[in-house]
DNA sequence: TTGACAAGTAAGCAGTGCATACATCAATCT
DNA sequence: AGATTGATGTATGCACTGCTTACTTGTCAA
């Protein structure tokens, strides 16, 4: 007997969302992530999750969507409409902070080949890219916002990965922040014209 | 019976290097990588590799060292001493090409937390960073080479990861190259003074 | 020659993803 | 009301994984 079921009803109620939130918690805690462990935590048989997710990668994809939305929230919250050159560095700092604070989730989101058929996932990733491009268009109105968005995202992503990997000594939290900020400043030009927020 | 041993000698001869090169080949081929599969390919019992590697992660670390050295070779070869701003973009292109050409190896090298005790691995990574810093010092003699090296590496790494992940449509090889080049150009300043090669 | 040691093997553990067959419940349609 | 049916969970088992322990085999040096 693999699980002692103390549940009164046969049906779980809302297994899918329970699995997802348990999965998030499991990634947060850094525990080894597996379908069986998840089922165990939900007090459900090892095969039950397959009623809600085609396979392991589908579950991972769903978790990745959650992560992308969380990341998006981290990036957007607390930012007013006014944008300056320093805001770009702030975004990078938040991005790296997310990766270091939730390494397992970050790796799940980016460290494997993802399911490109998953509409929700594509939407979440696209939203992130679009937001970045909008910020860039605000800050650098005379430059190619798409190219800058790609550069900014790539730079932040690379910083996050390399820090996660320990390629750069990441002793202190604030030290990392400072390094990210100065790295971004090294390649991103100063805000040329401090415009008012765009009206559109 | 898990393996039919047609080997004449009991001892394999040079199992360690055979395992390593078989591992590289396996990553290249995109086959699922496992210790047992490796042992199978070397026509050796599943426990034999443990004579040469403490555990799976030690083997992976050794493979990652090979990958880092290969990457270093890709980056350094064909580059003359003369350095211009475009050379920086070239390095990024080569970096991304490496990742796209050998995705499994690239993920092995960077996609997991690595063993920071492995001296050889640290040395390989440091060599890469130092090389980059030297190039930056050549191309931008008036700037902070360390910061630029970090920015350059992060940018290239981020581009590689995001392309691998399919975050940017990577239809054509040359299209990817062009995009990488333009992205780097978007944030890296033009070469201020086209100096002669440094003499030191 | 022999004894120590390195380098293999055999067998088995716990854990994994996944497939199949079966049990149970809840809602729907006569 | 009562039968049917589909969704949801269970039981069981397969092939595979990393890893450990105990054993065997060959090599080399004293």
Short mmCIF file of C-alpha atoms (C1' of nucleotides) in Angstrom, two decimals:
data_model
loop_
_atom_site.label_atom_id
_atom_site.label_comp_id
_atom_site.label_asym_id
_atom_site.label_seq_id
_atom_site.Cartn_x
_atom_site.Cartn_y
_atom_site.Cartn_z
CA UNK A 1 0.00 0.00 0.00
CA UNK A 2 1.60 3.15 -1.17
CA UNK A 3 -0.72 5.73 0.27
CA UNK A 4 -2.97 5.68 3.29
CA UNK A 5 -6.06 7.43 2.12
CA UNK A 6 -7.76 9.23 4.95
CA UNK A 7 -9.93 11.12 2.55
CA UNK A 8 -13.65 10.54 2.96
CA UNK A 9 -14.73 11.09 -0.60
CA UNK A 10 -13.41 8.95 -3.37
CA UNK A 11 -12.93 11.89 -5.65
CA UNK A 12 -10.36 14.38 -4.61
CA UNK A 13 -12.26 17.52 -5.46
CA UNK A 14 -9.78 19.64 -7.33
CA UNK A 15 -6.74 17.51 -7.87
CA UNK A 16 -5.40 19.49 -10.78
CA UNK A 17 -4.93 22.75 -8.95
CA UNK A 18 -3.77 20.95 -5.83
CA UNK A 19 -1.09 19.23 -7.88
CA UNK A 20 -0.01 22.50 -9.41
CA UNK A 21 0.29 24.38 -6.13
CA UNK A 22 1.99 21.41 -4.51
CA UNK A 23 4.37 21.35 -7.43
CA UNK A 24 5.18 25.01 -7.01
CA UNK A 25 5.78 24.47 -3.30
CA UNK A 26 7.97 21.49 -4.05
CA UNK A 27 10.09 23.47 -6.47
CA UNK A 28 10.31 26.28 -3.95
CA UNK A 29 11.52 23.89 -1.28
CA UNK A 30 14.15 22.49 -3.59
CA UNK A 31 12.94 18.95 -3.09
CA UNK A 32 13.43 16.55 -5.93
CA UNK A 33 10.48 16.95 -8.21
CA UNK A 34 8.63 13.89 -9.41
CA UNK A 35 5.11 12.92 -10.33
CA UNK A 36 5.05 10.27 -7.65
CA UNK A 37 6.22 12.62 -4.94
CA UNK A 38 3.54 15.04 -6.03
CA UNK A 39 0.88 12.35 -5.88
CA UNK A 40 2.14 11.33 -2.47
CA UNK A 41 1.85 14.87 -1.20
CA UNK A 42 -1.68 15.12 -2.55
CA UNK A 43 -2.47 11.76 -0.88
CA UNK A 44 -3.41 10.23 -4.14
CA UNK A 45 -2.28 7.20 -6.11
CA UNK A 46 0.76 7.56 -8.39
CA UNK A 47 -1.33 7.22 -11.52
CA UNK A 48 -3.97 9.76 -10.58
CA UNK A 49 -2.12 12.81 -11.97
CA UNK A 50 -2.28 11.25 -15.41
CA UNK A 51 -6.00 11.99 -15.42
CA UNK A 52 -5.11 15.68 -15.50
CA UNK A 53 -1.80 15.81 -17.31
CA UNK A 54 -0.86 13.83 -20.38
CA UNK A 55 2.62 13.18 -19.08
CA UNK A 56 5.30 14.61 -16.90
CA UNK A 57 6.34 17.24 -19.39
CA UNK A 58 2.77 18.52 -19.63
CA UNK A 59 2.73 19.02 -15.89
CA UNK A 60 6.08 20.77 -16.06
CA UNK A 61 4.77 22.99 -18.79
CA UNK A 62 1.79 23.96 -16.65
CA UNK A 63 4.11 24.73 -13.76
CA UNK A 64 6.30 26.78 -16.07
CA UNK A 65 3.30 28.88 -17.04
CA UNK A 66 2.72 29.64 -13.37
CA UNK A 67 6.35 30.60 -13.05
CA UNK A 68 6.24 32.85 -16.09
CA UNK A 69 3.19 34.62 -14.69
CA UNK A 70 4.89 35.05 -11.33
CA UNK A 71 7.96 36.44 -13.03
CA UNK A 72 5.82 38.80 -15.06
CA UNK A 73 4.20 40.00 -11.85
CA UNK A 74 7.59 40.54 -10.25
CA UNK A 75 8.71 42.62 -13.20
CA UNK A 76 5.63 44.75 -13.61
CA UNK A 77 4.69 45.43 -10.03
CA UNK A 78 5.91 48.62 -8.43
CA UNK A 79 6.78 50.19 -11.72
CA UNK A 80 5.06 53.46 -12.47
CA UNK A 81 4.38 54.57 -15.99
CA UNK A 82 7.37 56.86 -15.95
CA UNK A 83 10.39 55.06 -17.32
CA UNK A 84 14.01 56.01 -17.21
CA UNK A 85 17.20 54.31 -18.17
CA UNK A 86 17.64 53.06 -14.62
CA UNK A 87 14.34 51.22 -14.86
CA UNK A 88 15.90 48.89 -17.39
CA UNK A 89 18.56 47.98 -14.88
CA UNK A 90 15.86 47.50 -12.27
CA UNK A 91 14.11 45.01 -14.48
CA UNK A 92 17.31 43.05 -14.88
CA UNK A 93 17.87 43.06 -11.14
CA UNK A 94 14.36 41.76 -10.53
CA UNK A 95 14.86 39.10 -13.17
CA UNK A 96 18.06 37.84 -11.59
CA UNK A 97 16.54 38.02 -8.13
CA UNK A 98 13.70 35.82 -9.28
CA UNK A 99 16.13 33.26 -10.65
CA UNK A 100 18.22 33.19 -7.48
CA UNK A 101 15.21 33.13 -5.19
CA UNK A 102 13.49 30.30 -7.04
CA UNK A 103 16.24 28.40 -8.81
CA UNK A 104 14.34 25.18 -9.34
CA UNK A 105 11.41 26.99 -10.84
CA UNK A 106 13.66 29.10 -13.03
CA UNK A 107 15.41 25.99 -14.31
CA UNK A 108 12.10 24.35 -14.98
CA UNK A 109 10.97 27.40 -16.94
CA UNK A 110 14.07 27.76 -19.06
CA UNK A 111 16.46 24.90 -18.51
CA UNK A 112 14.76 22.35 -20.73
CA UNK A 113 13.25 22.29 -24.14
CA UNK A 114 9.69 23.39 -23.71
CA UNK A 115 6.48 22.38 -25.33
CA UNK A 116 5.91 24.84 -28.14
CA UNK A 117 2.38 23.60 -28.66
CA UNK A 118 1.25 24.77 -25.27
CA UNK A 119 -0.72 27.88 -26.11
CA UNK A 120 -0.80 29.17 -22.58
CA UNK A 121 2.93 28.89 -22.33
CA UNK A 122 3.54 30.69 -25.58
CA UNK A 123 1.18 33.42 -24.48
CA UNK A 124 2.99 33.88 -21.18
CA UNK A 125 6.38 34.09 -22.83
CA UNK A 126 5.13 36.46 -25.49
CA UNK A 127 3.59 38.72 -22.86
CA UNK A 128 6.97 38.98 -21.19
CA UNK A 129 8.67 39.86 -24.44
CA UNK A 130 6.03 42.42 -25.36
CA UNK A 131 6.24 44.10 -22.00
CA UNK A 132 9.99 44.42 -22.35
CA UNK A 133 9.67 45.84 -25.83
CA UNK A 134 7.14 48.41 -24.59
CA UNK A 135 9.48 49.52 -21.83
CA UNK A 136 12.34 49.83 -24.29
CA UNK A 137 10.21 51.85 -26.65
CA UNK A 138 9.45 54.18 -23.78
CA UNK A 139 13.01 54.57 -22.61
CA UNK A 140 14.73 54.65 -25.98
CA UNK A 141 12.20 56.09 -28.39
CA UNK A 142 14.74 56.55 -31.15
CA UNK A 143 16.10 53.03 -31.20
CA UNK A 144 14.86 49.65 -32.40
CA UNK A 145 12.73 48.58 -29.46
CA UNK A 146 12.57 44.96 -30.60
CA UNK A 147 16.32 44.63 -30.81
CA UNK A 148 16.76 46.33 -27.46
CA UNK A 149 14.14 44.11 -25.88
CA UNK A 150 15.93 41.05 -27.15
CA UNK A 151 19.25 42.38 -25.93
CA UNK A 152 17.84 43.29 -22.55
CA UNK A 153 16.13 39.99 -22.03
CA UNK A 154 19.15 38.04 -23.18
CA UNK A 155 21.47 40.04 -20.97
CA UNK A 156 19.29 39.56 -17.91
CA UNK A 157 18.76 35.92 -18.71
CA UNK A 158 22.44 35.29 -19.19
CA UNK A 159 23.25 37.04 -15.94
CA UNK A 160 20.65 34.95 -14.17
CA UNK A 161 21.90 31.67 -15.63
CA UNK A 162 25.55 32.34 -15.04
CA UNK A 163 24.92 33.43 -11.48
CA UNK A 164 22.78 30.36 -10.87
CA UNK A 165 25.57 28.26 -12.26
CA UNK A 166 28.08 29.89 -9.98
CA UNK A 167 30.11 31.23 -12.87
CA UNK A 168 30.23 34.54 -11.08
CA UNK A 169 30.84 34.51 -7.36
CA UNK A 170 27.49 35.48 -5.89
CA UNK A 171 28.31 35.95 -2.26
CA UNK A 172 25.88 38.59 -1.22
CA UNK A 173 22.42 39.44 -2.41
CA UNK A 174 23.07 43.15 -2.63
CA UNK A 175 26.46 42.53 -4.23
CA UNK A 176 24.74 40.59 -6.98
CA UNK A 177 22.22 43.38 -7.44
CA UNK A 178 24.96 45.92 -7.75
CA UNK A 179 26.87 43.83 -10.24
CA UNK A 180 23.81 43.30 -12.38
CA UNK A 181 23.11 47.01 -12.32
CA UNK A 182 26.62 47.96 -13.33
CA UNK A 183 26.73 45.32 -16.04
CA UNK A 184 23.55 46.61 -17.59
CA UNK A 185 24.85 50.16 -17.31
CA UNK A 186 28.04 49.12 -19.09
CA UNK A 187 26.25 48.34 -22.33
CA UNK A 188 22.93 50.15 -22.20
CA UNK A 189 23.26 53.81 -23.13
CA UNK A 190 22.11 56.47 -20.74
CA UNK A 191 18.59 57.66 -21.26
CA UNK A 192 19.00 60.20 -24.07
CA UNK A 193 15.89 62.27 -23.48
CA UNK A 194 13.94 62.04 -20.29
CA UNK A 195 10.55 62.18 -21.84
CA UNK A 196 7.18 62.30 -20.25
CA UNK A 197 5.32 59.02 -20.16
CA UNK A 198 3.83 58.08 -23.49
CA UNK A 199 0.18 58.90 -23.83
CA UNK A 200 -0.97 56.03 -26.04
CA UNK B 1 22.44 -11.26 -18.59
CA UNK B 2 22.65 -7.62 -19.33
CA UNK B 3 25.68 -7.46 -21.56
CA UNK B 4 27.25 -10.03 -23.80
CA UNK B 5 30.90 -9.49 -23.30
CA UNK B 6 32.84 -10.35 -26.41
CA UNK B 7 35.91 -8.70 -25.05
CA UNK B 8 38.89 -11.01 -24.69
CA UNK B 9 40.57 -9.36 -21.78
CA UNK B 10 38.81 -8.99 -18.49
CA UNK B 11 40.05 -5.49 -18.08
CA UNK B 12 38.80 -3.01 -20.54
CA UNK B 13 41.99 -1.11 -21.13
CA UNK B 14 41.01 2.52 -20.91
CA UNK B 15 37.45 2.57 -19.75
CA UNK B 16 37.54 6.09 -18.42
CA UNK B 17 38.34 7.81 -21.69
CA UNK B 18 36.09 5.45 -23.61
CA UNK B 19 33.23 6.40 -21.33
CA UNK B 20 33.94 10.07 -21.81
CA UNK B 21 34.07 9.96 -25.58
CA UNK B 22 31.03 7.71 -25.70
CA UNK B 23 29.28 10.21 -23.48
CA UNK B 24 30.16 13.07 -25.79
CA UNK B 25 28.92 11.09 -28.77
CA UNK B 26 25.73 10.25 -26.92
CA UNK B 27 25.06 13.88 -26.10
CA UNK B 28 25.80 14.78 -29.70
CA UNK B 29 23.30 12.22 -30.94
CA UNK B 30 20.66 13.54 -28.60
CA UNK B 31 20.07 10.12 -27.08
CA UNK B 32 18.92 9.99 -23.50
CA UNK B 33 22.01 10.10 -21.39
CA UNK B 34 22.45 7.62 -18.58
CA UNK B 35 25.23 5.79 -16.86
CA UNK B 36 23.76 2.45 -17.81
CA UNK B 37 23.44 3.35 -21.47
CA UNK B 38 27.02 4.49 -21.39
CA UNK B 39 28.15 1.23 -19.81
CA UNK B 40 26.15 -0.67 -22.39
CA UNK B 41 27.82 1.19 -25.21
CA UNK B 42 31.22 0.47 -23.73
CA UNK B 43 30.20 -3.20 -23.41
CA UNK B 44 30.76 -3.16 -19.74
CA UNK B 45 28.66 -3.92 -16.68
CA UNK B 46 26.43 -1.14 -15.29
CA UNK B 47 28.55 -0.81 -12.16
CA UNK B 48 31.88 -0.55 -13.92
CA UNK B 49 31.79 3.24 -14.47
CA UNK B 50 31.68 3.71 -10.73
CA UNK B 51 35.32 2.62 -10.63
CA UNK B 52 36.18 5.79 -12.52
CA UNK B 53 33.55 8.29 -11.47
CA UNK B 54 32.20 8.79 -7.98
CA UNK B 55 28.69 9.24 -9.23
CA UNK B 56 26.68 10.44 -12.16
CA UNK B 57 27.29 14.09 -11.48
CA UNK B 58 31.04 13.54 -11.44
CA UNK B 59 30.80 12.02 -14.89
CA UNK B 60 28.68 14.90 -16.06
CA UNK B 61 31.19 17.32 -14.67
CA UNK B 62 33.97 15.62 -16.59
CA UNK B 63 31.90 15.78 -19.75
CA UNK B 64 31.18 19.44 -19.10
CA UNK B 65 34.91 20.12 -18.94
CA UNK B 66 35.27 18.58 -22.38
CA UNK B 67 32.45 20.77 -23.61
CA UNK B 68 33.98 23.90 -22.13
CA UNK B 69 37.26 23.13 -23.81
CA UNK B 70 35.53 22.54 -27.12
CA UNK B 71 33.65 25.80 -26.77
CA UNK B 72 36.87 27.60 -25.95
CA UNK B 73 38.42 26.14 -29.09
CA UNK B 74 35.46 27.26 -31.17
CA UNK B 75 35.80 30.77 -29.84
CA UNK B 76 39.54 31.17 -30.16
CA UNK B 77 40.18 29.46 -33.46
CA UNK B 78 40.34 31.56 -36.58
CA UNK B 79 40.69 34.76 -34.67
CA UNK B 80 43.77 36.78 -35.47
CA UNK B 81 45.35 39.07 -32.95
CA UNK B 82 43.72 42.09 -34.52
CA UNK B 83 40.43 42.81 -32.81
CA UNK B 84 37.65 45.07 -33.87
CA UNK B 85 34.19 45.72 -32.60
CA UNK B 86 32.77 43.22 -35.06
CA UNK B 87 34.89 40.50 -33.49
CA UNK B 88 32.81 40.75 -30.36
CA UNK B 89 29.71 40.02 -32.38
CA UNK B 90 31.54 37.13 -34.02
CA UNK B 91 32.27 35.62 -30.65
CA UNK B 92 28.61 35.81 -29.73
CA UNK B 93 27.64 34.19 -33.00
CA UNK B 94 30.07 31.34 -32.41
CA UNK B 95 28.78 30.94 -28.87
CA UNK B 96 25.18 30.65 -30.01
CA UNK B 97 26.16 28.35 -32.85
CA UNK B 98 27.82 26.04 -30.39
CA UNK B 99 24.70 25.92 -28.26
CA UNK B 100 22.41 25.23 -31.20
CA UNK B 101 24.73 22.67 -32.73
CA UNK B 102 25.22 20.74 -29.51
CA UNK B 103 22.17 21.47 -27.39
CA UNK B 104 22.46 18.50 -25.07
CA UNK B 105 26.07 19.28 -24.32
CA UNK B 106 25.33 22.94 -23.79
CA UNK B 107 22.55 22.11 -21.37
CA UNK B 108 24.83 19.72 -19.56
CA UNK B 109 27.46 22.43 -19.27
CA UNK B 110 25.16 25.18 -18.04
CA UNK B 111 21.70 23.87 -17.38
CA UNK B 112 22.34 22.35 -13.97
CA UNK B 113 24.11 23.32 -10.84
CA UNK B 114 27.67 22.32 -11.32
CA UNK B 115 30.27 20.93 -9.01
CA UNK B 116 32.22 23.90 -7.74
CA UNK B 117 34.84 21.63 -6.23
CA UNK B 118 35.92 20.33 -9.60
CA UNK B 119 39.18 22.16 -10.16
CA UNK B 120 39.37 21.31 -13.81
CA UNK B 121 35.90 22.66 -14.39
CA UNK B 122 36.61 25.88 -12.58
CA UNK B 123 39.76 26.30 -14.60
CA UNK B 124 37.95 25.78 -17.89
CA UNK B 125 35.27 28.30 -17.00
CA UNK B 126 37.80 30.82 -15.77
CA UNK B 127 39.82 30.45 -18.96
CA UNK B 128 36.74 31.35 -20.95
CA UNK B 129 36.06 34.41 -18.85
CA UNK B 130 39.66 35.55 -19.01
CA UNK B 131 39.79 35.19 -22.75
CA UNK B 132 36.69 37.29 -23.10
CA UNK B 133 38.07 39.95 -20.81
CA UNK B 134 41.29 40.08 -22.83
CA UNK B 135 39.37 40.58 -26.05
CA UNK B 136 37.30 43.32 -24.48
CA UNK B 137 40.41 45.05 -23.21
CA UNK B 138 41.72 44.97 -26.76
CA UNK B 139 38.60 46.27 -28.40
CA UNK B 140 37.56 48.80 -25.79
CA UNK B 141 40.76 49.92 -24.14
CA UNK B 142 39.12 52.81 -22.33
CA UNK B 143 36.32 50.84 -20.68
CA UNK B 144 36.07 48.41 -17.81
CA UNK B 145 37.07 45.17 -19.49
CA UNK B 146 35.75 43.02 -16.66
CA UNK B 147 32.31 44.57 -16.81
CA UNK B 148 32.23 44.33 -20.57
CA UNK B 149 33.34 40.72 -20.48
CA UNK B 150 30.56 39.90 -18.08
CA UNK B 151 28.05 41.76 -20.21
CA UNK B 152 29.26 40.10 -23.37
CA UNK B 153 29.22 36.63 -21.93
CA UNK B 154 25.82 37.13 -20.36
CA UNK B 155 24.38 38.53 -23.55
CA UNK B 156 25.69 35.66 -25.64
CA UNK B 157 24.64 33.13 -23.06
CA UNK B 158 21.17 34.56 -22.80
CA UNK B 159 20.80 34.58 -26.57
CA UNK B 160 21.93 30.98 -26.69
CA UNK B 161 19.55 29.87 -23.94
CA UNK B 162 16.55 31.71 -25.27
CA UNK B 163 17.12 30.43 -28.77
CA UNK B 164 17.55 26.90 -27.46
CA UNK B 165 14.32 27.29 -25.61
CA UNK B 166 12.55 28.48 -28.70
CA UNK B 167 11.72 31.84 -27.18
CA UNK B 168 12.89 33.43 -30.38
CA UNK B 169 11.86 31.81 -33.62
CA UNK B 170 15.07 30.25 -34.93
CA UNK B 171 14.05 29.16 -38.37
CA UNK B 172 17.26 29.49 -40.28
CA UNK B 173 20.86 29.17 -39.22
CA UNK B 174 21.96 32.31 -40.99
CA UNK B 175 18.90 34.19 -39.76
CA UNK B 176 19.92 33.36 -36.21
CA UNK B 177 23.46 34.51 -36.89
CA UNK B 178 22.21 37.78 -38.27
CA UNK B 179 19.92 38.36 -35.33
CA UNK B 180 22.67 37.66 -32.84
CA UNK B 181 24.94 40.05 -34.67
CA UNK B 182 22.40 42.84 -34.74
CA UNK B 183 21.47 42.30 -31.11
CA UNK B 184 25.05 42.61 -30.03
CA UNK B 185 25.47 45.65 -32.22
CA UNK B 186 22.43 47.23 -30.60
CA UNK B 187 24.06 47.48 -27.22
CA UNK B 188 27.79 47.27 -27.79
CA UNK B 189 29.27 50.56 -28.90
CA UNK B 190 31.18 50.80 -32.12
CA UNK B 191 34.87 50.35 -31.79
CA UNK B 192 36.01 53.84 -30.68
CA UNK B 193 39.59 53.69 -31.88
CA UNK B 194 40.74 51.04 -34.29
CA UNK B 195 44.04 50.43 -32.64
CA UNK B 196 46.84 48.19 -33.66
CA UNK B 197 47.07 44.88 -31.86
CA UNK B 198 48.41 45.19 -28.36
CA UNK B 199 52.04 44.28 -28.02
CA UNK B 200 52.12 42.77 -24.57
"C1'" DT C 1 55.67 -17.34 -6.43
"C1'" DT C 2 52.70 -15.01 -4.22
"C1'" DG C 3 50.14 -11.34 -2.30
"C1'" DA C 4 48.13 -6.79 -2.73
"C1'" DC C 5 45.42 -4.03 -5.40
"C1'" DA C 6 43.02 -2.17 -9.24
"C1'" DA C 7 39.23 -3.01 -12.26
"C1'" DG C 8 35.84 -5.53 -13.59
"C1'" DT C 9 31.03 -8.57 -12.57
"C1'" DA C 10 26.59 -10.11 -10.34
"C1'" DA C 11 22.75 -9.17 -7.91
"C1'" DG C 12 19.66 -6.35 -5.76
"C1'" DC C 13 17.79 -2.00 -3.60
"C1'" DA C 14 14.63 2.01 -3.93
"C1'" DG C 15 12.92 5.11 -6.91
"C1'" DT C 16 11.11 6.80 -11.45
"C1'" DG C 17 7.66 7.55 -15.65
"C1'" DC C 18 4.18 5.29 -17.75
"C1'" DA C 19 0.48 1.84 -19.49
"C1'" DT C 20 -3.30 -1.12 -18.64
"C1'" DA C 21 -7.18 -2.89 -16.34
"C1'" DC C 22 -10.35 -2.06 -12.77
"C1'" DA C 23 -13.25 0.46 -9.08
"C1'" DT C 24 -16.03 4.27 -7.70
"C1'" DC C 25 -18.65 8.20 -7.90
"C1'" DA C 26 -21.84 11.83 -9.99
"C1'" DA C 27 -24.68 13.54 -13.38
"C1'" DT C 28 -27.95 12.67 -17.00
"C1'" DC C 29 -31.70 10.59 -19.57
"C1'" DT C 30 -35.37 8.08 -19.91
"C1'" DA D 1 -36.84 6.09 -9.44
"C1'" DG D 2 -33.45 3.53 -11.87
"C1'" DA D 3 -30.09 2.42 -15.40
"C1'" DT D 4 -26.21 4.31 -18.15
"C1'" DT D 5 -22.22 6.59 -18.93
"C1'" DG D 6 -18.15 9.32 -18.48
"C1'" DA D 7 -14.91 11.37 -15.38
"C1'" DT D 8 -11.83 10.46 -11.79
"C1'" DG D 9 -9.18 7.71 -8.88
"C1'" DT D 10 -6.82 2.83 -7.68
"C1'" DA D 11 -4.08 -1.45 -8.29
"C1'" DT D 12 -0.65 -3.55 -10.49
"C1'" DG D 13 3.17 -4.17 -13.19
"C1'" DC D 14 6.86 -3.09 -16.70
"C1'" DA D 15 11.22 -1.17 -18.05
"C1'" DC D 16 14.34 1.85 -16.68
"C1'" DT D 17 17.33 4.67 -13.62
"C1'" DG D 18 21.36 5.65 -10.02
"C1'" DC D 19 23.70 3.39 -6.56
"C1'" DT D 20 25.50 -0.19 -3.09
"C1'" DT D 21 27.48 -4.48 -1.58
"C1'" DA D 22 29.83 -8.59 -2.18
"C1'" DC D 23 32.39 -11.21 -5.24
"C1'" DT D 24 35.73 -12.36 -9.19
"C1'" DT D 25 39.49 -11.62 -12.24
"C1'" DG D 26 43.69 -10.00 -13.96
"C1'" DT D 27 48.21 -7.36 -13.25
"C1'" DC D 28 52.24 -6.01 -11.26
"C1'" DA D 29 55.68 -5.68 -7.87
"C1'" DA D 30 58.22 -7.63 -3.88
#
